[in-house]
């Protein structure tokens, strides 16, 4: 029996269905934390205050003297911000079952690195050297994790999914709900076309190569729906073998990291408008965290290098495509594949029950927070004129939330690199690799055609 | 987990999120065992399959009787 098996031999079965989900699942904690920031922001705004003091960020800088002056003036604000993030995350992660004594040192480490990376990204020559914060964070994290190595217990603070989900809820607060209603249907249509075709390509190539059908479905979902989360959800729904999910995870991670670098630079070479680039990334990246990293990188190119549009257009187009267009359907995918697994595949291999309730239980709940945050801010700001919105609401309510969102995203980008230890990933083998790669090729090409040609006007004119 | 003989009540079923992240290398990189999408899924150590807590099989073994139970079928959870 391995050490892991021994360590967890007596761990009780965790029941998270029903009301327990509200405090035992990360998605709900992302909602509580994100909405708390939004609601407190609205309260402060209504009483003449703002998150501005806490939501400090490094300024654009040219000389070290400017930086020194900034940090000597604002160190207390960074300290308070750190304390608030640390307190909020500690409450959430402790309730989920993590140990504060492991999380806190890890979060100190990640926050200090985040300040450094944010500062590098604000250098006025950063864009010239492609020092976009997501890419720098990823590379720094990968080097630390794979060259120097870190104790595994520090992973308690490197919660990629928790940070990205919290950031996406905060992103909702910076989007008018009307934009989601306007752009959502196209995102769903485009994402559905690509998801279904990509899934079928991976699935049939995998089966043709002789792989088990459940494994083929796990691979297909990973490439077509929402990356690692889809693979693990479908593995559970169809009763996959223990070794299937880790192989799919390896392939998703390797291709996702390749795409973080490839998609923004190819889009840049093709001079795609920011919204179009974001939509392409939303269609063709595999995981939310990796996609936000790529979309934010591409957003950083906007306004220069011949890239039309704004940084926000890239991130918003990505989020609509990935979160609204792809992520929300994972429960449906799981339900349908569970039916297929129990009725069409070898029934004797699994005792998994098909239960329509899993559409809800597997639903990525943080999307609810994203929509609620958007609704709240839209409602609060609806009585302001456009001029007053720009003069009063944006600087005092929306912009500080946007800055806090940027911090959450940087924690996420760093965590991707810091948790990716290539030597610890399962070996994939050639057949799964070929099947998955076939899907990647189809996905990228189809995503490009739909984003840059079929729906190009829609994405280029996205106006967050 | 309404069924009394379901995987979620079996001695061979484990779904502790820390355990799942330790067994599934890389799960925490771009996802999480604490995510809603994982529902109550877990690993069956008898059949080496990952499945739903509401599933079941002929080898169901109540908690506490794990080391006494012989395998009775080759079916998975």
Short mmCIF file of C-alpha atoms in Angstrom, two decimals:
data_model
loop_
_atom_site.label_atom_id
_atom_site.label_comp_id
_atom_site.label_asym_id
_atom_site.label_seq_id
_atom_site.Cartn_x
_atom_site.Cartn_y
_atom_site.Cartn_z
CA UNK A 1 0.00 0.00 0.00
CA UNK A 2 1.46 3.39 -1.02
CA UNK A 3 2.07 6.20 1.46
CA UNK A 4 -0.90 8.14 0.08
CA UNK A 5 -3.18 5.13 0.52
CA UNK A 6 -1.91 4.61 4.07
CA UNK A 7 -2.27 8.29 4.99
CA UNK A 8 -5.89 8.44 3.84
CA UNK A 9 -6.94 4.89 4.70
CA UNK A 10 -9.30 6.02 7.42
CA UNK A 11 -10.40 9.33 5.91
CA UNK A 12 -14.20 9.48 6.12
CA UNK A 13 -16.29 9.73 2.96
CA UNK A 14 -17.06 13.39 2.33
CA UNK A 15 -20.71 14.20 1.77
CA UNK A 16 -21.06 17.54 0.03
CA UNK A 17 -24.48 17.36 -1.61
CA UNK A 18 -27.33 19.54 -0.39
CA UNK A 19 -26.73 22.55 1.83
CA UNK A 20 -23.26 21.30 2.79
CA UNK A 21 -22.06 22.35 -0.64
CA UNK A 22 -22.42 25.98 0.45
CA UNK A 23 -19.38 25.68 2.71
CA UNK A 24 -17.62 22.53 1.46
CA UNK A 25 -17.08 23.50 -2.17
CA UNK A 26 -14.59 26.02 -3.48
CA UNK A 27 -17.06 27.46 -5.99
CA UNK A 28 -19.33 28.71 -3.23
CA UNK A 29 -16.46 30.23 -1.30
CA UNK A 30 -15.43 32.11 -4.44
CA UNK A 31 -19.00 33.44 -4.57
CA UNK A 32 -19.05 34.44 -0.88
CA UNK A 33 -15.69 36.17 -1.14
CA UNK A 34 -16.32 37.86 -4.49
CA UNK A 35 -19.80 39.04 -3.60
CA UNK A 36 -18.62 40.26 -0.17
CA UNK A 37 -16.08 42.48 -1.92
CA UNK A 38 -18.77 43.77 -4.29
CA UNK A 39 -21.38 44.38 -1.59
CA UNK A 40 -18.91 46.12 0.73
CA UNK A 41 -17.75 48.17 -2.26
CA UNK A 42 -21.33 49.24 -2.98
CA UNK A 43 -21.88 50.09 0.70
CA UNK A 44 -18.70 52.18 0.85
CA UNK A 45 -19.61 53.90 -2.41
CA UNK A 46 -23.09 54.75 -1.12
CA UNK A 47 -21.51 56.36 1.95
CA UNK A 48 -18.89 58.34 0.07
CA UNK A 49 -16.10 55.82 0.49
CA UNK A 50 -14.36 53.28 -1.72
CA UNK A 51 -12.14 50.19 -1.84
CA UNK A 52 -9.60 52.50 -3.52
CA UNK A 53 -7.29 52.80 -0.49
CA UNK A 54 -7.08 49.02 -0.08
CA UNK A 55 -7.03 48.18 -3.79
CA UNK A 56 -3.57 49.64 -4.25
CA UNK A 57 -1.56 48.60 -7.31
CA UNK A 58 1.93 49.47 -8.47
CA UNK A 59 1.86 52.51 -10.79
CA UNK A 60 3.32 52.77 -14.28
CA UNK A 61 6.99 53.57 -13.75
CA UNK A 62 10.15 54.47 -15.61
CA UNK A 63 12.79 54.85 -12.92
CA UNK A 64 13.51 53.03 -9.67
CA UNK A 65 13.18 56.34 -7.86
CA UNK A 66 9.50 56.42 -8.80
CA UNK A 67 9.04 52.93 -7.46
CA UNK A 68 10.84 53.67 -4.22
CA UNK A 69 8.68 56.74 -3.69
CA UNK A 70 5.50 54.76 -4.38
CA UNK A 71 6.29 51.93 -1.99
CA UNK A 72 7.48 54.24 0.80
CA UNK A 73 4.19 56.13 0.54
CA UNK A 74 1.89 53.14 0.25
CA UNK A 75 3.48 50.22 2.15
CA UNK A 76 0.74 50.32 4.78
CA UNK A 77 -1.93 49.96 2.09
CA UNK A 78 -0.19 46.85 0.74
CA UNK A 79 0.06 45.48 4.27
CA UNK A 80 -3.67 45.98 4.88
CA UNK A 81 -4.53 44.50 1.51
CA UNK A 82 -2.38 41.47 2.25
CA UNK A 83 -4.02 41.06 5.65
CA UNK A 84 -7.53 41.21 4.15
CA UNK A 85 -6.76 38.70 1.40
CA UNK A 86 -4.99 36.41 3.89
CA UNK A 87 -7.87 36.58 6.39
CA UNK A 88 -10.54 35.90 3.76
CA UNK A 89 -8.67 33.04 2.12
CA UNK A 90 -7.75 31.53 5.49
CA UNK A 91 -11.38 31.39 6.59
CA UNK A 92 -12.44 29.82 3.30
CA UNK A 93 -9.62 27.31 2.98
CA UNK A 94 -9.74 26.29 6.63
CA UNK A 95 -13.43 25.51 6.30
CA UNK A 96 -12.66 23.47 3.20
CA UNK A 97 -10.16 21.43 5.22
CA UNK A 98 -6.78 23.04 4.60
CA UNK A 99 -4.40 23.87 7.44
CA UNK A 100 -3.84 27.60 8.14
CA UNK A 101 -0.25 26.89 9.23
CA UNK A 102 0.40 25.60 5.70
CA UNK A 103 -1.67 28.15 3.81
CA UNK A 104 -0.37 31.32 5.46
CA UNK A 105 3.38 30.91 4.77
CA UNK A 106 2.52 29.93 1.21
CA UNK A 107 0.33 32.99 0.78
CA UNK A 108 3.03 35.32 2.14
CA UNK A 109 5.35 33.84 -0.49
CA UNK A 110 2.82 34.22 -3.28
CA UNK A 111 1.82 37.77 -2.29
CA UNK A 112 5.42 39.02 -2.23
CA UNK A 113 6.02 37.42 -5.64
CA UNK A 114 2.75 38.91 -6.93
CA UNK A 115 3.84 42.42 -5.91
CA UNK A 116 7.13 41.91 -7.74
CA UNK A 117 5.45 40.58 -10.89
CA UNK A 118 2.77 43.27 -10.90
CA UNK A 119 5.54 45.87 -10.58
CA UNK A 120 7.53 44.39 -13.47
CA UNK A 121 4.38 44.45 -15.60
CA UNK A 122 3.95 48.17 -14.90
CA UNK A 123 7.41 49.07 -16.20
CA UNK A 124 7.00 51.33 -19.22
CA UNK A 125 9.28 49.03 -21.25
CA UNK A 126 7.52 45.81 -20.12
CA UNK A 127 5.39 45.61 -23.24
CA UNK A 128 8.45 46.02 -25.47
CA UNK A 129 10.09 43.01 -23.82
CA UNK A 130 6.81 41.01 -23.64
CA UNK A 131 6.96 41.06 -19.83
CA UNK A 132 3.21 40.62 -19.49
CA UNK A 133 2.39 39.72 -15.85
CA UNK A 134 0.62 36.41 -16.69
CA UNK A 135 3.58 35.17 -18.70
CA UNK A 136 6.17 36.36 -16.18
CA UNK A 137 4.20 34.79 -13.32
CA UNK A 138 3.89 31.51 -15.17
CA UNK A 139 7.56 31.33 -16.14
CA UNK A 140 8.78 32.35 -12.67
CA UNK A 141 6.46 29.77 -11.06
CA UNK A 142 7.54 27.01 -13.44
CA UNK A 143 11.24 27.73 -12.82
CA UNK A 144 10.80 27.75 -9.04
CA UNK A 145 8.74 24.54 -9.05
CA UNK A 146 10.83 22.58 -11.53
CA UNK A 147 14.37 23.83 -10.99
CA UNK A 148 14.53 24.71 -7.32
CA UNK A 149 11.55 22.80 -5.96
CA UNK A 150 9.26 23.70 -3.09
CA UNK A 151 7.84 21.60 -0.24
CA UNK A 152 4.56 20.03 -1.30
CA UNK A 153 2.72 21.37 1.76
CA UNK A 154 3.07 24.86 0.31
CA UNK A 155 0.52 23.82 -2.33
CA UNK A 156 -2.08 24.70 0.33
CA UNK A 157 -1.55 28.32 -0.69
CA UNK A 158 -1.29 27.77 -4.43
CA UNK A 159 -5.03 27.31 -5.06
CA UNK A 160 -5.25 28.05 -8.79
CA UNK A 161 -8.97 27.36 -9.09
CA UNK A 162 -10.00 29.25 -5.99
CA UNK A 163 -8.14 32.37 -7.08
CA UNK A 164 -9.40 32.24 -10.67
CA UNK A 165 -13.00 31.67 -9.59
CA UNK A 166 -12.81 34.55 -7.13
CA UNK A 167 -11.35 36.72 -9.89
CA UNK A 168 -14.10 35.73 -12.32
CA UNK A 169 -16.82 36.64 -9.79
CA UNK A 170 -15.12 40.05 -9.42
CA UNK A 171 -14.94 40.28 -13.21
CA UNK A 172 -18.72 40.00 -13.26
CA UNK A 173 -18.89 43.20 -11.22
CA UNK A 174 -17.10 45.09 -13.98
CA UNK A 175 -19.48 43.95 -16.74
CA UNK A 176 -22.92 45.37 -17.48
CA UNK A 177 -25.48 42.56 -17.31
CA UNK A 178 -26.87 43.79 -20.62
CA UNK A 179 -23.54 42.92 -22.26
CA UNK A 180 -23.79 39.34 -20.99
CA UNK A 181 -27.33 39.09 -22.35
CA UNK A 182 -26.26 40.60 -25.67
CA UNK A 183 -23.07 38.60 -26.20
CA UNK A 184 -23.99 35.40 -24.35
CA UNK A 185 -26.06 33.68 -27.07
CA UNK A 186 -23.32 34.07 -29.70
CA UNK A 187 -20.77 32.78 -27.19
CA UNK A 188 -22.96 29.76 -26.48
CA UNK A 189 -23.50 29.10 -30.19
CA UNK A 190 -19.82 29.39 -31.11
CA UNK A 191 -18.62 27.43 -28.10
CA UNK A 192 -21.17 24.67 -28.67
CA UNK A 193 -20.13 24.18 -32.28
CA UNK A 194 -16.47 23.89 -31.33
CA UNK A 195 -17.05 21.81 -28.19
CA UNK A 196 -19.19 19.19 -29.90
CA UNK A 197 -16.92 18.82 -32.93
CA UNK A 198 -13.75 18.74 -30.81
CA UNK A 199 -15.22 16.13 -28.47
CA UNK A 200 -16.27 13.92 -31.36
CA UNK A 201 -12.86 14.18 -33.04
CA UNK A 202 -10.97 13.22 -29.87
CA UNK A 203 -13.45 10.51 -28.97
CA UNK A 204 -13.49 8.79 -32.35
CA UNK A 205 -9.74 9.07 -32.92
CA UNK A 206 -9.16 7.59 -29.46
CA UNK A 207 -11.59 4.72 -30.06
CA UNK A 208 -10.08 4.14 -33.50
CA UNK A 209 -6.67 3.88 -31.86
CA UNK A 210 -8.05 1.21 -29.58
CA UNK A 211 -8.57 3.16 -26.37
CA UNK A 212 -11.42 2.34 -24.00
CA UNK A 213 -14.58 4.35 -24.66
CA UNK A 214 -14.74 5.77 -21.15
CA UNK A 215 -11.15 6.92 -21.45
CA UNK A 216 -11.94 8.40 -24.87
CA UNK A 217 -14.81 10.37 -23.31
CA UNK A 218 -12.57 11.64 -20.50
CA UNK A 219 -10.00 12.81 -23.05
CA UNK A 220 -12.66 14.33 -25.29
CA UNK A 221 -14.27 16.33 -22.50
CA UNK A 222 -10.87 17.63 -21.39
CA UNK A 223 -10.17 18.98 -24.85
CA UNK A 224 -13.66 20.18 -25.64
CA UNK A 225 -15.37 21.52 -22.54
CA UNK A 226 -13.35 22.88 -19.65
CA UNK A 227 -10.04 21.10 -19.40
CA UNK A 228 -9.04 19.28 -16.25
CA UNK A 229 -12.37 20.02 -14.56
CA UNK A 230 -14.26 18.42 -17.43
CA UNK A 231 -11.99 15.38 -17.49
CA UNK A 232 -12.42 14.70 -13.80
CA UNK A 233 -16.19 15.34 -13.94
CA UNK A 234 -16.69 12.97 -16.87
CA UNK A 235 -14.37 10.37 -15.31
CA UNK A 236 -16.69 10.33 -12.31
CA UNK A 237 -19.87 10.33 -14.37
CA UNK A 238 -18.88 7.38 -16.55
CA UNK A 239 -16.92 5.40 -13.95
CA UNK A 240 -13.51 5.64 -15.63
CA UNK A 241 -10.45 3.65 -14.61
CA UNK A 242 -8.22 5.17 -11.97
CA UNK A 243 -5.42 5.82 -14.48
CA UNK A 244 -7.59 7.55 -17.09
CA UNK A 245 -8.03 10.93 -15.42
CA UNK A 246 -4.32 11.53 -14.64
CA UNK A 247 -3.41 10.93 -18.30
CA UNK A 248 -6.08 13.35 -19.47
CA UNK A 249 -4.87 15.85 -16.85
CA UNK A 250 -1.31 15.61 -18.18
CA UNK A 251 -2.40 16.24 -21.76
CA UNK A 252 -4.67 19.13 -20.85
CA UNK A 253 -1.97 20.82 -18.77
CA UNK A 254 0.77 20.43 -21.36
CA UNK A 255 -1.38 21.74 -24.21
CA UNK A 256 -2.88 24.49 -22.03
CA UNK A 257 0.59 25.79 -21.15
CA UNK A 258 1.64 25.67 -24.81
CA UNK A 259 -1.50 27.64 -25.72
CA UNK A 260 -0.90 30.28 -23.03
CA UNK A 261 2.17 31.28 -25.02
CA UNK A 262 1.10 30.33 -28.54
CA UNK A 263 -2.37 31.85 -28.88
CA UNK A 264 -1.56 35.45 -27.84
CA UNK A 265 1.53 35.64 -30.02
CA UNK A 266 -0.11 34.05 -33.07
CA UNK A 267 -3.11 36.37 -32.62
CA UNK A 268 -0.70 39.27 -32.36
CA UNK A 269 1.10 38.21 -35.53
CA UNK A 270 -2.28 38.10 -37.29
CA UNK A 271 -3.22 41.53 -35.86
CA UNK A 272 -6.53 40.23 -34.53
CA UNK A 273 -8.58 42.86 -32.66
CA UNK A 274 -8.51 42.35 -28.88
CA UNK A 275 -12.10 41.06 -28.70
CA UNK A 276 -11.53 38.60 -31.54
CA UNK A 277 -8.31 37.34 -29.96
CA UNK A 278 -10.09 36.90 -26.64
CA UNK A 279 -12.92 34.97 -28.26
CA UNK A 280 -10.44 32.70 -30.04
CA UNK A 281 -8.62 32.05 -26.78
CA UNK A 282 -11.97 31.40 -25.08
CA UNK A 283 -12.85 28.85 -27.72
CA UNK A 284 -9.48 27.14 -27.97
CA UNK A 285 -7.86 27.24 -24.52
CA UNK A 286 -8.63 24.33 -22.24
CA UNK A 287 -8.84 25.65 -18.69
CA UNK A 288 -10.19 28.87 -17.19
CA UNK A 289 -6.93 29.71 -15.43
CA UNK A 290 -4.78 29.14 -18.51
CA UNK A 291 -7.25 30.99 -20.70
CA UNK A 292 -7.41 34.06 -18.48
CA UNK A 293 -3.60 34.12 -18.50
CA UNK A 294 -3.57 34.03 -22.32
CA UNK A 295 -6.44 36.52 -22.68
CA UNK A 296 -4.92 38.99 -20.24
CA UNK A 297 -1.60 38.68 -22.05
CA UNK A 298 -3.31 39.44 -25.34
CA UNK A 299 -5.21 42.29 -23.71
CA UNK A 300 -1.81 43.72 -22.79
CA UNK A 301 -0.97 43.94 -26.49
CA UNK A 302 -4.11 45.95 -27.29
CA UNK A 303 -3.66 49.54 -28.33
CA UNK A 304 -0.17 48.92 -29.67
CA UNK A 305 1.54 46.56 -32.11
CA UNK A 306 -1.35 47.15 -34.53
CA UNK A 307 -3.86 45.44 -32.22
CA UNK A 308 -7.17 47.30 -32.19
CA UNK A 309 -9.38 47.43 -29.11
CA UNK A 310 -8.82 47.45 -25.37
CA UNK A 311 -7.34 45.07 -22.80
CA UNK A 312 -10.80 44.54 -21.30
CA UNK A 313 -12.24 43.38 -24.61
CA UNK A 314 -9.87 40.44 -24.70
CA UNK A 315 -10.59 39.30 -21.13
CA UNK A 316 -14.35 39.86 -21.44
CA UNK A 317 -14.63 38.03 -24.77
CA UNK A 318 -12.65 35.15 -23.31
CA UNK A 319 -14.82 34.99 -20.21
CA UNK A 320 -18.09 35.07 -22.11
CA UNK A 321 -16.90 32.35 -24.46
CA UNK A 322 -15.31 30.10 -21.85
CA UNK A 323 -17.49 30.58 -18.79
CA UNK A 324 -20.90 31.26 -20.36
CA UNK A 325 -20.30 29.34 -23.59
CA UNK A 326 -18.49 26.24 -22.33
CA UNK A 327 -18.18 25.79 -18.55
CA UNK A 328 -21.87 25.91 -17.69
CA UNK A 329 -22.64 22.86 -19.83
CA UNK A 330 -20.40 20.42 -17.97
CA UNK A 331 -23.34 19.01 -15.99
CA UNK A 332 -25.23 18.30 -19.23
CA UNK A 333 -22.17 16.62 -20.74
CA UNK A 334 -21.78 14.48 -17.62
CA UNK A 335 -25.45 13.52 -17.60
CA UNK A 336 -25.54 12.58 -21.28
CA UNK A 337 -22.29 10.63 -21.14
CA UNK A 338 -23.44 8.82 -18.00
CA UNK A 339 -26.57 7.71 -19.90
CA UNK A 340 -24.45 6.56 -22.83
CA UNK A 341 -22.01 4.77 -20.51
CA UNK A 342 -24.73 2.83 -18.73
CA UNK A 343 -26.90 2.05 -21.74
CA UNK A 344 -24.54 1.74 -24.71
CA UNK A 345 -21.17 0.79 -23.29
CA UNK A 346 -20.29 -2.24 -21.19
CA UNK A 347 -22.92 -1.99 -18.53
CA UNK A 348 -21.26 -4.57 -16.31
CA UNK A 349 -18.19 -2.41 -15.91
CA UNK A 350 -19.97 0.21 -13.92
CA UNK A 351 -22.57 0.54 -11.27
CA UNK A 352 -22.77 4.30 -11.76
CA UNK A 353 -26.35 5.53 -11.59
CA UNK A 354 -27.71 8.07 -14.01
CA UNK A 355 -29.19 10.88 -12.02
CA UNK A 356 -30.45 14.10 -13.62
CA UNK A 357 -29.63 15.89 -10.37
CA UNK A 358 -25.95 15.72 -11.29
CA UNK A 359 -26.61 18.47 -13.85
CA UNK A 360 -27.01 20.76 -10.85
CA UNK A 361 -24.45 19.19 -8.53
CA UNK A 362 -21.73 19.42 -11.18
CA UNK A 363 -22.73 22.91 -12.29
CA UNK A 364 -19.75 25.29 -11.82
CA UNK A 365 -21.48 27.43 -9.21
CA UNK A 366 -18.99 30.30 -9.38
CA UNK A 367 -20.79 31.29 -12.60
CA UNK A 368 -23.78 32.21 -10.41
CA UNK A 369 -21.52 34.61 -8.53
CA UNK A 370 -20.25 36.06 -11.81
CA UNK A 371 -23.83 36.76 -12.95
CA UNK A 372 -24.99 38.06 -9.55
CA UNK A 373 -22.04 40.44 -9.32
CA UNK A 374 -22.87 41.79 -12.78
CA UNK A 375 -26.56 42.17 -11.89
CA UNK A 376 -25.76 43.97 -8.64
CA UNK A 377 -23.42 46.52 -10.18
CA UNK A 378 -25.71 47.05 -13.17
CA UNK A 379 -28.63 47.71 -10.85
CA UNK A 380 -26.66 50.08 -8.59
CA UNK A 381 -25.25 52.09 -11.48
CA UNK A 382 -28.35 52.16 -13.68
CA UNK A 383 -29.46 55.59 -12.45
CA UNK A 384 -26.19 57.31 -13.40
CA UNK A 385 -25.64 59.09 -16.69
CA UNK A 386 -22.73 57.96 -18.85
CA UNK A 387 -20.74 61.04 -17.82
CA UNK A 388 -21.39 60.49 -14.12
CA UNK A 389 -20.55 56.82 -14.47
CA UNK A 390 -17.13 57.68 -15.85
CA UNK A 391 -16.56 60.52 -13.39
CA UNK A 392 -17.97 59.05 -10.17
CA UNK A 393 -18.88 55.38 -10.37
CA UNK A 394 -15.95 53.99 -12.28
CA UNK A 395 -13.09 55.46 -10.21
CA UNK A 396 -14.77 54.87 -6.85
CA UNK A 397 -16.61 51.59 -7.31
CA UNK A 398 -15.75 49.63 -10.46
CA UNK A 399 -12.03 50.40 -10.92
CA UNK A 400 -11.01 49.34 -7.38
CA UNK A 401 -12.90 46.05 -7.82
CA UNK A 402 -11.11 45.61 -11.14
CA UNK A 403 -7.77 46.12 -9.39
CA UNK A 404 -8.63 43.55 -6.73
CA UNK A 405 -9.59 41.18 -9.56
CA UNK A 406 -6.17 41.71 -11.12
CA UNK A 407 -4.52 40.68 -7.84
CA UNK A 408 -6.63 37.51 -7.70
CA UNK A 409 -5.61 36.68 -11.26
CA UNK A 410 -1.91 37.18 -10.52
CA UNK A 411 -2.18 34.85 -7.49
CA UNK A 412 -3.70 32.35 -9.92
CA UNK A 413 -1.04 32.74 -12.64
CA UNK A 414 1.73 32.26 -10.09
CA UNK A 415 -0.02 29.23 -8.65
CA UNK A 416 -0.23 27.56 -12.07
CA UNK A 417 3.55 27.69 -12.39
CA UNK A 418 4.26 26.82 -8.77
CA UNK A 419 2.08 23.68 -8.84
CA UNK A 420 3.17 22.42 -12.27
CA UNK A 421 5.87 19.85 -11.56
CA UNK A 422 6.37 18.20 -14.92
CA UNK A 423 8.14 15.12 -13.54
CA UNK A 424 5.14 14.33 -11.32
CA UNK A 425 2.59 14.29 -14.13
CA UNK A 426 1.40 10.90 -15.34
CA UNK A 427 2.99 9.58 -18.52
CA UNK A 428 0.42 9.90 -21.28
CA UNK A 429 1.55 7.42 -23.95
CA UNK A 430 1.35 7.96 -27.69
CA UNK A 431 -2.26 6.96 -28.40
CA UNK A 432 -3.90 9.36 -25.94
CA UNK A 433 -1.49 12.04 -27.11
CA UNK A 434 -2.40 11.57 -30.79
CA UNK A 435 -6.14 11.53 -30.04
CA UNK A 436 -5.99 14.64 -27.88
CA UNK A 437 -3.71 16.47 -30.30
CA UNK A 438 -6.10 15.78 -33.18
CA UNK A 439 -8.76 17.55 -31.14
CA UNK A 440 -6.41 20.43 -30.35
CA UNK A 441 -5.74 21.02 -34.05
CA UNK A 442 -9.42 20.97 -34.97
CA UNK A 443 -10.32 23.13 -31.98
CA UNK A 444 -7.71 25.81 -32.74
CA UNK A 445 -8.52 26.00 -36.47
CA UNK A 446 -12.29 25.97 -36.00
CA UNK A 447 -12.07 28.45 -33.14
CA UNK A 448 -10.03 30.79 -35.32
CA UNK A 449 -12.44 30.59 -38.26
CA UNK A 450 -15.47 31.28 -36.07
CA UNK A 451 -13.81 34.08 -34.08
CA UNK A 452 -11.91 35.84 -36.85
CA UNK A 453 -14.37 35.37 -39.73
CA UNK A 454 -17.86 34.11 -38.94
CA UNK A 455 -18.45 36.17 -35.75
CA UNK A 456 -15.59 38.65 -36.18
CA UNK A 457 -17.77 41.79 -36.13
CA UNK A 458 -19.52 40.65 -33.00
CA UNK A 459 -16.29 40.11 -31.04
CA UNK A 460 -14.41 43.09 -32.45
CA UNK A 461 -17.21 45.43 -31.36
CA UNK A 462 -17.67 44.03 -27.89
CA UNK A 463 -17.99 47.04 -25.62
CA UNK A 464 -17.47 46.24 -21.93
CA UNK B 1 -26.24 9.06 -1.23
CA UNK B 2 -29.78 8.02 -0.41
CA UNK B 3 -29.19 4.34 -1.18
CA UNK B 4 -27.79 2.51 1.85
CA UNK B 5 -25.63 0.22 -0.28
CA UNK B 6 -24.14 2.89 -2.50
CA UNK B 7 -20.44 3.53 -3.07
CA UNK B 8 -20.55 6.54 -0.78
CA UNK B 9 -21.22 4.20 2.14
CA UNK B 10 -18.69 1.55 1.11
CA UNK B 11 -15.42 0.91 2.93
CA UNK B 12 -13.50 0.88 -0.36
CA UNK B 13 -14.69 4.31 -1.50
CA UNK B 14 -12.57 7.40 -0.83
CA UNK B 15 -13.38 10.93 -1.88
CA UNK B 16 -11.43 13.10 0.52
CA UNK B 17 -10.31 16.01 -1.71
CA UNK B 18 -6.75 15.98 -0.34
CA UNK B 19 -6.55 12.27 -1.13
CA UNK B 20 -7.88 12.77 -4.66
CA UNK B 21 -5.38 15.57 -5.35
CA UNK B 22 -2.57 13.35 -4.04
CA UNK B 23 -3.61 10.41 -6.23
CA UNK B 24 -4.48 12.39 -9.37
CA UNK B 25 -1.21 14.19 -10.02
CA UNK B 26 -1.84 17.62 -11.54
CA UNK B 27 -5.51 17.87 -10.57
CA UNK B 28 -4.74 20.97 -8.50
CA UNK B 29 -2.86 22.74 -11.32
CA UNK B 30 -5.84 23.81 -13.40
CA UNK B 31 -8.73 22.42 -11.41
CA UNK B 32 -9.47 21.28 -7.89
CA UNK B 33 -10.84 18.34 -5.97
CA UNK B 34 -12.95 20.88 -4.05
CA UNK B 35 -14.66 22.12 -7.23
CA UNK B 36 -18.41 21.70 -7.69
CA UNK B 37 -17.85 19.71 -10.90
CA UNK B 38 -16.40 16.81 -8.88
CA UNK B 39 -19.68 16.44 -6.98
CA UNK B 40 -19.18 13.59 -4.44
CA UNK B 41 -17.13 11.40 -6.78
CA UNK B 42 -14.39 9.21 -5.40
CA UNK B 43 -12.04 6.31 -6.00
CA UNK B 44 -12.88 2.68 -5.38
CA UNK B 45 -9.75 0.96 -4.09
CA UNK B 46 -11.18 -2.48 -4.83
CA UNK B 47 -11.81 -1.93 -8.53
CA UNK B 48 -9.49 1.01 -9.18
CA UNK B 49 -12.24 3.06 -10.73
CA UNK B 50 -13.31 6.65 -10.20
CA UNK B 51 -17.03 7.06 -9.95
CA UNK B 52 -20.06 8.59 -8.39
CA UNK B 53 -20.85 8.16 -4.69
CA UNK B 54 -24.35 7.11 -5.70
CA UNK B 55 -23.12 4.11 -7.71
CA UNK B 56 -22.93 0.58 -6.39
CA UNK B 57 -21.78 -2.98 -7.04
CA UNK B 58 -21.98 -6.52 -5.68
CA UNK B 59 -18.79 -6.00 -3.66
CA UNK B 60 -20.35 -3.37 -1.43
CA UNK B 61 -18.71 -3.59 1.97
CA UNK B 62 -19.96 -1.57 4.91
CA UNK B 63 -17.41 0.63 6.61
CA UNK B 64 -15.58 -1.39 9.25
CA UNK B 65 -15.81 -4.70 7.41
CA UNK B 66 -13.29 -3.92 4.71
CA UNK B 67 -10.54 -6.33 5.77
CA UNK B 68 -12.98 -9.22 6.12
CA UNK B 69 -14.73 -9.03 2.75
CA UNK B 70 -13.68 -11.28 -0.15
CA UNK B 71 -14.35 -10.10 -3.71
CA UNK B 72 -17.62 -11.50 -5.04
CA UNK B 73 -17.61 -10.08 -8.54
CA UNK B 74 -15.38 -8.37 -11.03
CA UNK B 75 -17.74 -5.45 -11.46
CA UNK B 76 -16.65 -1.95 -10.67
CA UNK B 77 -18.41 0.58 -8.48
#
